[in-house]
XYZ file of C-alpha atoms in Angstrom:
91
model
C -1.799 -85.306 89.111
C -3.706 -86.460 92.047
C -5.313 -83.043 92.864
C -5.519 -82.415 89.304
C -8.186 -85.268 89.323
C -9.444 -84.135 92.735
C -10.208 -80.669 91.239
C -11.732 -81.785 87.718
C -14.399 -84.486 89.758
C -15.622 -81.950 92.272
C -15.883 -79.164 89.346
C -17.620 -81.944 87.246
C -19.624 -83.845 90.335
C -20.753 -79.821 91.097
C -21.773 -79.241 87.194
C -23.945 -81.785 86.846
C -27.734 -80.969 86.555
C -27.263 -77.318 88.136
C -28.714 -74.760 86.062
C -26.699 -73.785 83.368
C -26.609 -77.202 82.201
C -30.130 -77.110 81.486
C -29.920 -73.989 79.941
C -27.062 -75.335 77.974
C -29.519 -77.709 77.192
C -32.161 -75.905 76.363
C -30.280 -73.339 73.898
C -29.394 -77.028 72.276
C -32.709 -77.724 71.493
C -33.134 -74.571 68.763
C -33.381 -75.875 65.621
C -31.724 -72.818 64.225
C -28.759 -73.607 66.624
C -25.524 -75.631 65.764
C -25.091 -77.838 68.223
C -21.628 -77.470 67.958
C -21.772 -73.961 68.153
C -24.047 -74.393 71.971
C -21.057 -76.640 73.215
C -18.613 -73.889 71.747
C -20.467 -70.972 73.578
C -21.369 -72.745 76.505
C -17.516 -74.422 77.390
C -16.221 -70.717 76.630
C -18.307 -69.166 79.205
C -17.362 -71.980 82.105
C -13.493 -71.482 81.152
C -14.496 -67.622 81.552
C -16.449 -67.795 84.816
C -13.687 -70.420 85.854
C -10.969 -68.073 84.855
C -12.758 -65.603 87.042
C -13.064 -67.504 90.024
C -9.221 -68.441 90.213
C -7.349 -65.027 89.530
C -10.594 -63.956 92.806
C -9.201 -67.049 94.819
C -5.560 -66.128 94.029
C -6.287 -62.476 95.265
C -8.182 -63.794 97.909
C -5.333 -65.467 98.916
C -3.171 -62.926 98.290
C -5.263 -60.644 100.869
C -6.636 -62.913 103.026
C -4.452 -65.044 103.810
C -5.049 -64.432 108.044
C -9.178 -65.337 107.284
C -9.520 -69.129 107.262
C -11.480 -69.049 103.846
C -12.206 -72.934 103.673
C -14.228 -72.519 107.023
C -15.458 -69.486 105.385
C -16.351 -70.646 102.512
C -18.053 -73.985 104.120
C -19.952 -72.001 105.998
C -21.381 -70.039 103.576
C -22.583 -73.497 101.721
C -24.254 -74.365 105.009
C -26.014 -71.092 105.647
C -27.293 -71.008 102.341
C -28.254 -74.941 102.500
C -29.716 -74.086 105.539
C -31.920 -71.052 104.293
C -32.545 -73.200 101.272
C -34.693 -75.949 103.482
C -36.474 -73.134 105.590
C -37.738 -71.756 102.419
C -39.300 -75.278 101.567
C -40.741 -75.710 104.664
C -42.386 -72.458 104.915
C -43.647 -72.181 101.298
């Protein structure tokens, strides 16, 4: 249960205000659009993508296993952190 809740609030923490919630938003906003129909669309999509990323990380696994992915992983975060400050810096 515990990593069950670790899982869903760093999914959730990470979802917040990226860019496909404001587009979820923004479909929302149609007037010819159901909003029921947006949240429909929009949660099947995340449980596709999501769906996606697990059966990659299970393969990943599978494969390579000898890679330390978490460091991997990490530092692919930092790298693109990193390139995403130089790009405000330098315009």
């Amino acid at each position: 249960m515990k990593y069950l809740l670790a899982v869903f609030a760093t999914v959730f923490l990470a979802e917040l205000g990226d860019k496909t919630q404001f587009a979820t938003l923004l479909f929302a906003t149609e007037k010819q659009q159901h909003p029921l129909l947006v949240f429909l669309a929009a949660s099947l999509a995340l449980i596709a993508a999501t769906g996606l990323a697990v059966g990659l990380g299970v393969l990943a696994e599978r494969y390579l296993a000898a890679l330390p992915l978490k460091l991997l992983a990490g530092l692919g975060f930092v790298v693109i952190g990193a390139l995403t400050i130089r790009a405000h810096f330098t315009g």
